[in-house]
Coordinates of C-alpha atoms in Angstrom, one line a residue:
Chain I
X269 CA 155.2 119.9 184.7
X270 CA 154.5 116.7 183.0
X271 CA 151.9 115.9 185.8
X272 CA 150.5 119.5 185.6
X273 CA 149.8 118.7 182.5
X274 CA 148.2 115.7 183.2
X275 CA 146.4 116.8 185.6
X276 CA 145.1 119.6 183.6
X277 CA 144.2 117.2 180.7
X278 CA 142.1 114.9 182.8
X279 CA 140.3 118.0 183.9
X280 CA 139.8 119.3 180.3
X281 CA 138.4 115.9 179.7
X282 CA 136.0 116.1 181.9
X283 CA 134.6 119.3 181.4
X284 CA 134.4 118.4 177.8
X285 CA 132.6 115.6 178.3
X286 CA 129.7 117.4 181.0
X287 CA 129.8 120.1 178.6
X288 CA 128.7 117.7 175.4
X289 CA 126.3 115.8 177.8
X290 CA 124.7 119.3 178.8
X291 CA 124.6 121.1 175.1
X292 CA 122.9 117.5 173.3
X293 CA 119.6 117.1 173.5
X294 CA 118.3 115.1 176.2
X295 CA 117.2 111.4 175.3
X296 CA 114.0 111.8 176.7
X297 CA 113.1 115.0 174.1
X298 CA 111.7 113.3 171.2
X299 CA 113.1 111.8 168.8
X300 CA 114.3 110.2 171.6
X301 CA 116.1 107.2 168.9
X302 CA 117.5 110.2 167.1
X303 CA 118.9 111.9 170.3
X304 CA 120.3 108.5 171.6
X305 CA 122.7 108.0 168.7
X306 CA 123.9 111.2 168.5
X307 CA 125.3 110.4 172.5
X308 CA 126.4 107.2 171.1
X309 CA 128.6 108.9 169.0
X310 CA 129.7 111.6 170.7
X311 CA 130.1 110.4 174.4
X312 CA 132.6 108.4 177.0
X313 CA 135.2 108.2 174.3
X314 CA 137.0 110.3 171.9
X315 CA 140.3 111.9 172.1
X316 CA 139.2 115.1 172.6
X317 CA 142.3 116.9 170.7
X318 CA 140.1 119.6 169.4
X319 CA 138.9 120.4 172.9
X320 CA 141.8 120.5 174.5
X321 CA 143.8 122.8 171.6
X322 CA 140.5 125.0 172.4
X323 CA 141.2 125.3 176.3
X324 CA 144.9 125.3 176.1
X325 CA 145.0 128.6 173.2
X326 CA 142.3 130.3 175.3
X327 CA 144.2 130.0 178.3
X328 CA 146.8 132.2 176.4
X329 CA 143.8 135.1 176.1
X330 CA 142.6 134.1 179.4
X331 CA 139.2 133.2 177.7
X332 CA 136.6 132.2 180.4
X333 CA 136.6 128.4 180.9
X334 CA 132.6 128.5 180.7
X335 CA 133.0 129.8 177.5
X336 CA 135.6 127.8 176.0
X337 CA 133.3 124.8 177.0
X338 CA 130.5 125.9 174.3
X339 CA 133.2 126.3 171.6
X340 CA 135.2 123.0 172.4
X341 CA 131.7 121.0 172.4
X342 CA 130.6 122.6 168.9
X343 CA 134.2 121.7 168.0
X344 CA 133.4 118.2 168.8
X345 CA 130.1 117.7 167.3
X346 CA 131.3 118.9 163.9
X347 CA 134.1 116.3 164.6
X348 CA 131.8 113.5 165.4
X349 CA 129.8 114.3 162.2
X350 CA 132.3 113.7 160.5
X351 CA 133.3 110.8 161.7
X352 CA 129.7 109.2 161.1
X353 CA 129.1 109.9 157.6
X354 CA 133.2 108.9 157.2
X355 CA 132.3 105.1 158.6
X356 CA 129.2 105.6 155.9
X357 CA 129.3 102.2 153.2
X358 CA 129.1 104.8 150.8
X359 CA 132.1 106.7 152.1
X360 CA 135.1 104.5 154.1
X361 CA 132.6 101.8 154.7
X362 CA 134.1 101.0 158.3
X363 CA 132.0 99.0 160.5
X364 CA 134.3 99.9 163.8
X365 CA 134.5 102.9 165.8
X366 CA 136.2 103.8 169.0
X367 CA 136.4 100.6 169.2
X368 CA 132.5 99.9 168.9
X369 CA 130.3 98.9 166.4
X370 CA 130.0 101.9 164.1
X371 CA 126.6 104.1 164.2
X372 CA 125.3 102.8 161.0
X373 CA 126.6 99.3 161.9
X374 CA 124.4 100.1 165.6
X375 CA 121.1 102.4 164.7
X376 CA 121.4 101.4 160.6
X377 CA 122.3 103.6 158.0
X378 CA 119.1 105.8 157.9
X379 CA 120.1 106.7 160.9
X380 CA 123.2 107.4 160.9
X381 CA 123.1 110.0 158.0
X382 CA 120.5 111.7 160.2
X383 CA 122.7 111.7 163.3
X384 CA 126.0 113.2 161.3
X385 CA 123.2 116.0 159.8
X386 CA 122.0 116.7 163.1
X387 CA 125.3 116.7 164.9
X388 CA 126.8 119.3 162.5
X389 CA 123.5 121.6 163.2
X390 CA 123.9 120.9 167.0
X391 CA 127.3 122.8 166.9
X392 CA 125.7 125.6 165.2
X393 CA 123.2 125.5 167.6
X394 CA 125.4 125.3 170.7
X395 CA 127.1 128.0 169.5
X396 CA 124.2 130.3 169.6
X397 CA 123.4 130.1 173.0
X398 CA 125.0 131.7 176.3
X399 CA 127.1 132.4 177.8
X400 CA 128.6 133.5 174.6
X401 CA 127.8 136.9 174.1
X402 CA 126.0 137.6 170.6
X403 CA 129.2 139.4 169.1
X404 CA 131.6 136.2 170.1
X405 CA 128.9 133.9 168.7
X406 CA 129.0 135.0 165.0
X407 CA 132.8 135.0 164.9
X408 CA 132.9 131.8 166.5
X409 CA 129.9 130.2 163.9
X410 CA 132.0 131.9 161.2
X411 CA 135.1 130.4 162.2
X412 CA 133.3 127.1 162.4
X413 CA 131.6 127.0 159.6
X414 CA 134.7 127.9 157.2
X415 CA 136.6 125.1 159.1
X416 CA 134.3 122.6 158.5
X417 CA 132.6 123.7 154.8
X418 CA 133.7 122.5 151.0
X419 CA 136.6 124.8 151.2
X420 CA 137.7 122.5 154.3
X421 CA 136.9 119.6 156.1
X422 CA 134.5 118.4 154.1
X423 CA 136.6 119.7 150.7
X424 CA 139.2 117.6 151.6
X425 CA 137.1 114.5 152.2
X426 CA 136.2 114.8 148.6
X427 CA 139.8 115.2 147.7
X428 CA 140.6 112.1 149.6
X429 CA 137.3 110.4 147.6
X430 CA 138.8 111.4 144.2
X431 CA 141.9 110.2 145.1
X432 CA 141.1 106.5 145.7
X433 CA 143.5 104.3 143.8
X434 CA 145.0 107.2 142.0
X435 CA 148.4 108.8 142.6
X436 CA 148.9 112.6 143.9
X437 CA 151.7 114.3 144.3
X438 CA 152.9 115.6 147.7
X439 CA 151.8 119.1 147.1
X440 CA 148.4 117.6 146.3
X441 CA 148.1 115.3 149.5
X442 CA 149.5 118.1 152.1
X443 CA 146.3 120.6 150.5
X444 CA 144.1 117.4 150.6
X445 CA 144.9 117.0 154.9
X446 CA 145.1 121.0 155.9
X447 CA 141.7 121.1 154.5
X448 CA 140.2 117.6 155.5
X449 CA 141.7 117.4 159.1
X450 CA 144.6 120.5 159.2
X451 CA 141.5 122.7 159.0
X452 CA 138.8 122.1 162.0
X453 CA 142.5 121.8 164.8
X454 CA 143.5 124.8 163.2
X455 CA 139.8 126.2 164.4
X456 CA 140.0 124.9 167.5
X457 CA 142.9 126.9 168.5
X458 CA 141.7 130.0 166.9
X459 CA 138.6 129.4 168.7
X460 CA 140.2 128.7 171.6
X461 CA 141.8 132.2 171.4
X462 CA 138.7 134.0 169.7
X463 CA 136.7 133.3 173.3
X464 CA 139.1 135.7 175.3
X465 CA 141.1 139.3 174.9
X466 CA 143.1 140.3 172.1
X467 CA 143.1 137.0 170.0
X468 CA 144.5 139.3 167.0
X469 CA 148.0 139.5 169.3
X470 CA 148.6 135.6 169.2
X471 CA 146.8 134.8 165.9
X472 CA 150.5 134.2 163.7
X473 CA 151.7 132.1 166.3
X474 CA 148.9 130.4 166.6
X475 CA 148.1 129.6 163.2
X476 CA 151.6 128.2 162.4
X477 CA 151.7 126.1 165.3
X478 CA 148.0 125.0 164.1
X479 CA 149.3 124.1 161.0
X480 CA 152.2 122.1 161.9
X481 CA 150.5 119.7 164.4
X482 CA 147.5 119.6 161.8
X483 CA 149.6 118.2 159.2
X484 CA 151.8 116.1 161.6
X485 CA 148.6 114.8 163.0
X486 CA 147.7 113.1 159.7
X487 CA 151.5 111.9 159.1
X488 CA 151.0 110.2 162.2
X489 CA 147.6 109.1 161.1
X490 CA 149.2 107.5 158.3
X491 CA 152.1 105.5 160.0
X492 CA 150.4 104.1 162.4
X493 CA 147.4 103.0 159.5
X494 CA 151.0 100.6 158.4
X495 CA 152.0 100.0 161.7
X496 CA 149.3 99.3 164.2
X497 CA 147.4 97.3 165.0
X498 CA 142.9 97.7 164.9
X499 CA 142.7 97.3 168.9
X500 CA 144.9 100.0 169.2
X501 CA 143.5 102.3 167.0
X502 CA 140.0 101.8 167.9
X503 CA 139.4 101.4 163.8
X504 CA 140.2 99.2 161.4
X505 CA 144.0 99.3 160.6
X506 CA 145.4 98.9 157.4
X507 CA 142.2 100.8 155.9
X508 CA 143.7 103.7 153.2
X509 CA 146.5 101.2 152.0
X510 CA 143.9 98.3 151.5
X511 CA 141.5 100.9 149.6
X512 CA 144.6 102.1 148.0
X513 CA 144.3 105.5 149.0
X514 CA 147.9 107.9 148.6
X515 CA 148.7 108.3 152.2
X516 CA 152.4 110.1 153.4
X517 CA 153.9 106.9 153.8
X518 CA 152.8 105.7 150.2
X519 CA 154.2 108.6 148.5
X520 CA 157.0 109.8 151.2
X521 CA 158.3 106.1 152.6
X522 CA 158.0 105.5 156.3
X523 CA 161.7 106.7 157.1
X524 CA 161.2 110.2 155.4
X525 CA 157.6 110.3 157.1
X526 CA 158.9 110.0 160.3
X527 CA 161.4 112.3 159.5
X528 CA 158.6 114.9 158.4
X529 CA 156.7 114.4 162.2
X530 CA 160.1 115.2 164.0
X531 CA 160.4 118.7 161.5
X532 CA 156.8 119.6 161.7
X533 CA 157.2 119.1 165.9
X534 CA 160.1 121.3 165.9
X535 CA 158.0 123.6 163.9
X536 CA 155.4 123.6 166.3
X537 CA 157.6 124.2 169.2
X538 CA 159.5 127.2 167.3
X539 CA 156.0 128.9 166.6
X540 CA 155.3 128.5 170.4
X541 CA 158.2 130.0 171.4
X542 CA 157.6 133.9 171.7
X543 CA 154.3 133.2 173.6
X544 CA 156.6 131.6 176.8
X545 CA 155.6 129.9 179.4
X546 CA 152.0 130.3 178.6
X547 CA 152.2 127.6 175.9
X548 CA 153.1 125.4 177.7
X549 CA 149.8 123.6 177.6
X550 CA 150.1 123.9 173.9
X551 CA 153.6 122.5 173.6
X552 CA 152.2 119.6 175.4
X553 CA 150.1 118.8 173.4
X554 CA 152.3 118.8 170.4
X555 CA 153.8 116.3 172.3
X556 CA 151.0 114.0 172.9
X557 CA 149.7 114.3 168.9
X558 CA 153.7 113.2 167.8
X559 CA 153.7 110.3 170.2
X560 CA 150.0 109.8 169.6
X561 CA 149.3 109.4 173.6
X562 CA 146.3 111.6 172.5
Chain R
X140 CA 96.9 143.4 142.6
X141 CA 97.4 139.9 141.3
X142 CA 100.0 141.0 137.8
X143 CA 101.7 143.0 141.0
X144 CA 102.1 139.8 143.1
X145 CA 103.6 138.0 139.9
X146 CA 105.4 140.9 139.4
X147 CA 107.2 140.7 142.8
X148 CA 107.3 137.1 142.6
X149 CA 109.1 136.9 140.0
X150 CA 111.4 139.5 141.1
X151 CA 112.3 137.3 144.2
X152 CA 113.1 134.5 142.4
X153 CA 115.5 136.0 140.5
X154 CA 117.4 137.8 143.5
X155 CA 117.4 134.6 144.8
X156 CA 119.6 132.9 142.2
X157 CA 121.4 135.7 142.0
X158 CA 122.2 135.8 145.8
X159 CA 122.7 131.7 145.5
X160 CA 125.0 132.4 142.5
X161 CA 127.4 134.4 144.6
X162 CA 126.8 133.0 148.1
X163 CA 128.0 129.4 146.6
X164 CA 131.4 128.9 145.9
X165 CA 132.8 129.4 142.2
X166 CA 133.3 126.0 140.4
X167 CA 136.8 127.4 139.7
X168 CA 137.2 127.1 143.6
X169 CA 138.7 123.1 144.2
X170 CA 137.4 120.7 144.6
X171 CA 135.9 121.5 142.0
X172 CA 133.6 118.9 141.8
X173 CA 132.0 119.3 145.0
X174 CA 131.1 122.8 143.9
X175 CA 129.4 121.6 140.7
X176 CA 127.5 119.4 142.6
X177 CA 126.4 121.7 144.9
X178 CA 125.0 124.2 142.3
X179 CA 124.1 121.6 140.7
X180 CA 121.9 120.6 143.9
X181 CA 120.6 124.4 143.9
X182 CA 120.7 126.2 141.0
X183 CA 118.0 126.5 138.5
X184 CA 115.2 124.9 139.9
X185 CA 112.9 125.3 142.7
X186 CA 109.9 126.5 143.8
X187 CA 112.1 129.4 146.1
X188 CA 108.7 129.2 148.6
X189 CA 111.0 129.7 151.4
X190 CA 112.8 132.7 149.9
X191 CA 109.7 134.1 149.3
X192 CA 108.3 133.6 152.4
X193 CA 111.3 135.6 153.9
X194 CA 111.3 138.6 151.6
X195 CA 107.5 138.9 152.2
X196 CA 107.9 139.0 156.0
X197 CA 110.8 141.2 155.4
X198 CA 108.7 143.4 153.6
X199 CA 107.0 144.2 157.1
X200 CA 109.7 144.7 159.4
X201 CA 111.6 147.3 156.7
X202 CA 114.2 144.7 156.1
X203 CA 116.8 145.5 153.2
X204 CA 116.6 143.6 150.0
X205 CA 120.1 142.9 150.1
X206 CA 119.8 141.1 153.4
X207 CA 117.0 139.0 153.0
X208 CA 118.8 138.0 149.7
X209 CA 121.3 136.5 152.5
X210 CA 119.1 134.9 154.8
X211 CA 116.9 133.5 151.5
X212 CA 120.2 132.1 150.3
X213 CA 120.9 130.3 153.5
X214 CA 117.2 128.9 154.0
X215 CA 117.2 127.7 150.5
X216 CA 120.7 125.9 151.5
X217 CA 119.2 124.2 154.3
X218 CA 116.2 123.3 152.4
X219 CA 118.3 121.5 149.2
X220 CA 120.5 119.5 151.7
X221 CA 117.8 118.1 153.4
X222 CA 116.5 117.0 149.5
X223 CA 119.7 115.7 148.7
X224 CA 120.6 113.5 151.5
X225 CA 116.5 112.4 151.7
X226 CA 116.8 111.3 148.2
X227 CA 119.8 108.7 149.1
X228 CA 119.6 105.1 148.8
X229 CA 119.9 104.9 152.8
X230 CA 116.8 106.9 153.2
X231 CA 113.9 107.6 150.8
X232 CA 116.0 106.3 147.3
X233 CA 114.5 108.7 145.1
X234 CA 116.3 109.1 141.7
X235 CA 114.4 111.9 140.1
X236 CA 114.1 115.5 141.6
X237 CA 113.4 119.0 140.0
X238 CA 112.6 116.6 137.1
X239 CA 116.2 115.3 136.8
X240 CA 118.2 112.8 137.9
X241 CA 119.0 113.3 142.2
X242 CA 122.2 114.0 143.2
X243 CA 123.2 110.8 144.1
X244 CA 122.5 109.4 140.6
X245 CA 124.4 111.9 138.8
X246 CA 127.2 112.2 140.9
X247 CA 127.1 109.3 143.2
X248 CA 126.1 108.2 146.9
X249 CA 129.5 109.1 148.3
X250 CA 129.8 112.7 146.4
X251 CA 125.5 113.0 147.0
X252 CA 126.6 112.9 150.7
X253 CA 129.3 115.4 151.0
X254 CA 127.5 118.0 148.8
X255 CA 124.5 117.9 151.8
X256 CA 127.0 117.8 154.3
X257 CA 128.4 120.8 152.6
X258 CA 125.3 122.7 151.8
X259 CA 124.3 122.7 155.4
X260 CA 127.9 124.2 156.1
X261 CA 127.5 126.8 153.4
X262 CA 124.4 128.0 154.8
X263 CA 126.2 128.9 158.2
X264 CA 128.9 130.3 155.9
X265 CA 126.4 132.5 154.1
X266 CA 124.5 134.1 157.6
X267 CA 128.2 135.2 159.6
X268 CA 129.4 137.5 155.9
X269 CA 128.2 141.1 155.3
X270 CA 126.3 142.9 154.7
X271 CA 124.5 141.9 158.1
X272 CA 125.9 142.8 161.3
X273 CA 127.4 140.7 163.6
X274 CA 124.4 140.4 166.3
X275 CA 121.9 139.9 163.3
X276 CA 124.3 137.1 162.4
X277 CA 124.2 135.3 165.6
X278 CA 120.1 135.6 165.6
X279 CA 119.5 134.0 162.4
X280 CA 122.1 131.2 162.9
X281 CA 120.4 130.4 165.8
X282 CA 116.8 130.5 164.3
X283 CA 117.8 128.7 161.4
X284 CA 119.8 125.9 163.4
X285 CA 117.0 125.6 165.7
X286 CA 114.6 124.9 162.6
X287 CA 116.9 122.4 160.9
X288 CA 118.5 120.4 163.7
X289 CA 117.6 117.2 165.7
X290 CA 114.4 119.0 167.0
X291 CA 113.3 120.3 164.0
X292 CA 113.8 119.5 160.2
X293 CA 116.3 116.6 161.1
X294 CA 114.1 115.4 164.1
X295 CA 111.3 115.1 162.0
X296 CA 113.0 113.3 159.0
X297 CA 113.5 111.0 161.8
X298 CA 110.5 110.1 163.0
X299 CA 108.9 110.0 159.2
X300 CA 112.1 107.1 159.0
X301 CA 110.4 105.4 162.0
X302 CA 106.8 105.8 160.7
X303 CA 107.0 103.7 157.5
X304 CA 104.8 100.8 157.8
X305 CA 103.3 101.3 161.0
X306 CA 100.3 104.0 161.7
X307 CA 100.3 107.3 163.3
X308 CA 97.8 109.1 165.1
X309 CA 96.3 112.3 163.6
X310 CA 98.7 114.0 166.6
X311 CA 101.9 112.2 165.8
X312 CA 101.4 112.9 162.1
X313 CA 101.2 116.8 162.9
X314 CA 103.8 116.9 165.3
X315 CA 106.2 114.9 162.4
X316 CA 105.2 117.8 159.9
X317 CA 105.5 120.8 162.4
X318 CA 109.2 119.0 162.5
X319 CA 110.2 118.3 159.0
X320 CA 108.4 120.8 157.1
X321 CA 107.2 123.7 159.3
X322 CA 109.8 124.3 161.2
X323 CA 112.2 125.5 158.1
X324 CA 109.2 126.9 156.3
X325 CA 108.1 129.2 159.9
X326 CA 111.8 130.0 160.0
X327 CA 111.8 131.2 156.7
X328 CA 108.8 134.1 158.0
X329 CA 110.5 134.6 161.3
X330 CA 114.1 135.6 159.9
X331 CA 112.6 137.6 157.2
X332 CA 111.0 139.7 160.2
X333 CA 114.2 139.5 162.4
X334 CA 116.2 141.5 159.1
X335 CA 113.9 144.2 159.4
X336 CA 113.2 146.5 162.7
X337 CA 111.2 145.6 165.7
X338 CA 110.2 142.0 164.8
X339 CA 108.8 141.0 167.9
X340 CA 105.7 143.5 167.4
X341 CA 104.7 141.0 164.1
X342 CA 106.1 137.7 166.0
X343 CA 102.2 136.6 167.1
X344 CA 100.6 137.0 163.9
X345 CA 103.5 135.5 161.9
X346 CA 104.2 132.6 164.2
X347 CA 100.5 131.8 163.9
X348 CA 100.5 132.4 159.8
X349 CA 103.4 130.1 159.5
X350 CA 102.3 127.4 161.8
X351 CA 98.9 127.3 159.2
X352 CA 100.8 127.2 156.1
X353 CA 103.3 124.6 156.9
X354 CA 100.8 122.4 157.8
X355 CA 98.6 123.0 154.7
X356 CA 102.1 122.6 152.3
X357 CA 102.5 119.2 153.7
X358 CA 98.7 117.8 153.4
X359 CA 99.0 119.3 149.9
X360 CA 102.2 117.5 149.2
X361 CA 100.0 114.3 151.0
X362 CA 97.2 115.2 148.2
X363 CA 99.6 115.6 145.0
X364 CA 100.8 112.3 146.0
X365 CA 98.1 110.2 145.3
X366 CA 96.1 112.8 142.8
X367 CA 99.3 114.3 140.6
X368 CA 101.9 112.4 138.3
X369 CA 105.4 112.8 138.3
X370 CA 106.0 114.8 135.2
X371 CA 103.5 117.5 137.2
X372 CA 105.3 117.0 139.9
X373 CA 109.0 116.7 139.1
X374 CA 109.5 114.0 141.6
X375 CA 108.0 110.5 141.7
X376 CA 104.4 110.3 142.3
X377 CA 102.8 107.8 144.5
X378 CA 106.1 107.2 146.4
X379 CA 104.7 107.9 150.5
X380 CA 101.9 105.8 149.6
X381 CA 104.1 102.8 148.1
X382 CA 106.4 103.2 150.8
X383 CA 103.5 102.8 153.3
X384 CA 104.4 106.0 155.2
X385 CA 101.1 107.5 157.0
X386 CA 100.0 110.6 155.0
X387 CA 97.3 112.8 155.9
X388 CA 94.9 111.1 153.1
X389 CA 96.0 107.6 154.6
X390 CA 94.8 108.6 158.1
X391 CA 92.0 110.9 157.5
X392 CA 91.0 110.2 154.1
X393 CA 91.0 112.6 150.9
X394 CA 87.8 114.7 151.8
X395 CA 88.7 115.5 155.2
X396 CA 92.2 115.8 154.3
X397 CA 90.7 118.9 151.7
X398 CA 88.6 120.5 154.1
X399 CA 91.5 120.9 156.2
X400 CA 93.7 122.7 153.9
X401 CA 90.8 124.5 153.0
X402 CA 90.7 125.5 157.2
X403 CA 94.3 125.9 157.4
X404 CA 94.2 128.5 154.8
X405 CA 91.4 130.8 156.3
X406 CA 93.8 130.5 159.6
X407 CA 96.4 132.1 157.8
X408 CA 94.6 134.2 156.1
X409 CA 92.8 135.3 159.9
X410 CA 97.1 135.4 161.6
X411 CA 97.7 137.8 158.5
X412 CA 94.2 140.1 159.2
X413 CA 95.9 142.6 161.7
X414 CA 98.8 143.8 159.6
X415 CA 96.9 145.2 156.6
X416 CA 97.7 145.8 153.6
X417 CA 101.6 145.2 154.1
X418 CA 100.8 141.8 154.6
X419 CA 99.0 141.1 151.2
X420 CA 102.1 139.4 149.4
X421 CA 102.1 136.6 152.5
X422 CA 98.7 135.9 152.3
X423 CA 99.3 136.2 148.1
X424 CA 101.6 133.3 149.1
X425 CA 99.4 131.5 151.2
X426 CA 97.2 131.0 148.4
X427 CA 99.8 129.6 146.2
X428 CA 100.9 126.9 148.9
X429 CA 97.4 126.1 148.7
X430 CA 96.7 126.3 145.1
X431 CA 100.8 124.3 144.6
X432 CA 101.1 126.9 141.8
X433 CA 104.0 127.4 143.7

């Protein structure tokens, strides 16, 4: 099973990564400076968690891979966005990237504000083209676009802004994550199902395993900001306790934020289990966020 | 026929920010902040031309008022994110818009940035809600992501970035303002139509109105520029020039670069001939593009 998986992820992988390289622009479509960096940031690298929660829910409602393809790339861009104007000096300031120079640090800041822009359109873009048919494409831009709007992603990126060198309470920092990260895996797996049959079935079990990796994904995020190292990470290490921001293992401890990864797994696994066997992609992948393979 | 195009116009502009009023989130909604800025990005202020240019078109096609309001919300979205993030330190550093202080000088670079990032989201938000159905969804997102992406607004806002201090030919300067300006602005007529019924029977002549008008509101903009002050013109005066960006009076020269708009406008006014009387409030609004009473 464990090389099933593996097996299946390297395939994921690579659809994703033909499927971003085929729904960017070309670089020879002016601006052809413009359409470079936006592959910069997007391609050969990348987890790819949000693609591969996509495939792995749509498998349950035996979406068409050709179709899940679309959604995971505009899942991706909207990620990468984000990740662009994040690095901004006005934002996290963070000259490293997957471990390369950051896009404002390689095509200048101009630039870089540009490429997020264009990025987050692209999704929107990608989203409205086939093979999606025109019904699927407004749920899936709709879905999207909530995700990733000032009542998510980019919501809780302003939370986490406000919050610099202040305290909040635990309540406060759990809202801050489901929006800023919790909400755009959360969309990939509704996605994921939205692309095939009878998404509705699925949709409690698949939020509340959704939210239980989302927020263990950032509990992880935040132990391994105290206790790894930048070459590992692929970013600068160390980053939200040096700029004093409240992180899990600021207000929780280490010990009780490890503690809350190992609930929030079992969680996961527990939503999972009425949908049998055919989670098992999922329950993988809960696997890989908690161990942070992925 | 003129008190009856005020009339209307003026009618617009307040559906307008009434339809922005509830299509933005509440400031009650958290983060609070964020939403402030955003209205504060959008509300109250505005010429509304692409609004307008929407609800005439729909006028045409038989499109209801209520969901133009929808589609004029979203343009309008597009249109102040692309203000906010231009007027960033990064890019053109402009601290005065709408005749107060930018975004990024009231509430800061970091918060300036979100709010655009937001306000591009919110647009996508605003086109997948009722009252429009969910194929007339999917056909404006696409239209409106097409306009504003790497290939159209953003594309061009990149290649006016790599035009400062070096010359463009008459061509490239065009093609820049077909990208940055026109595309939104031709968008703006095109989605109107696509509200209504049977929009590809207008597509020709509005395609070919458009394509005239966005290129006369740009050599306008070029003229203000070196002819209008800033209190006129709520923004500062002079700036293209200072920054030694090529304008269409720096390459062809002020005469030439009147006699154009002058051509420009009989070409809408000539795209506009063949639908009659029902087109009277576009070519009402050609005028005013012209005449930047509006």
């Amino acid at each position: 099973m464990g090389t099933d998986f593996a097996i299946w992820r390297q395939a994921i992988l690579a659809r994703t990564e033909q499927a971003l390289e085929t729904y960017l622009p070309a670089v020879t479509e002016p601006p052809s400076q413009l359409h470079q960096a936006m592959r910069y940031a997007l391609l050969g690298h990348g987890k790819r968690i949000r693609p591969l929660l996509c495939h792995a829910a749509g498998l349950i409602t035996g979406a068409p891979s050709s179709v899940l393809d679309v959604a995971a790339a505009a899942l991706e861009m909207v990620h990468a966005y984000s990740l662009v104007h994040d690095d901004l000096p006005a934002m996290d300031n963070d000259d490293l990237r997957h471990g390369k120079p950051a896009v404002h640090i390689k095509y200048g800041e101009a630039t870089a504000l540009l490429v997020g822009d264009a990025l987050q359109t692209q999704a929107f873009i990608t989203l409205t083209q086939s093979p999606l048919e025109l019904v699927q494409q407004a749920i899936l831009v709709r879905e999207l676009a909530a995700a990733s709007g000032s009542q998510g992603m980019a919501g809780g990126q302003m939370i986490d802004l406000q919050s610099v060198g202040g305290e909040l309470s635990l309540a406060a920092l759990e809202t801050m994550h489901r929006m800023k990260t919790g909400a755009l895996l959360s969309a990939a797996v509704r996605m994921g199902a939205l692309c095939g049959q009878n998404a509705d079935a699925y949709k409690k079990a698949l939020d509340d395993y959704a939210a239980a990796i989302g927020l263990a994904f950032q509990v992880v995020d935040d132990i391994l900001d105290v206790s790894a190292n930048s070459a590992t990470l692929g970013k600068t290490a160390g980053k939200d306790s040096q700029n004093g921001k409240p992180t899990y293992v600021s207000v929780l401890g280490l010990e009780a934020s490890q503690r809350l990864v190992k609930q929030l797994h079992q969680q996961a696994q527990a939503a999972l289990a009425p949908l049998g066997k055919q989670a098992d992609w999922l329950a993988h992948l809960a696997d890989l966020v908690i161990e942070r393979a992925c």
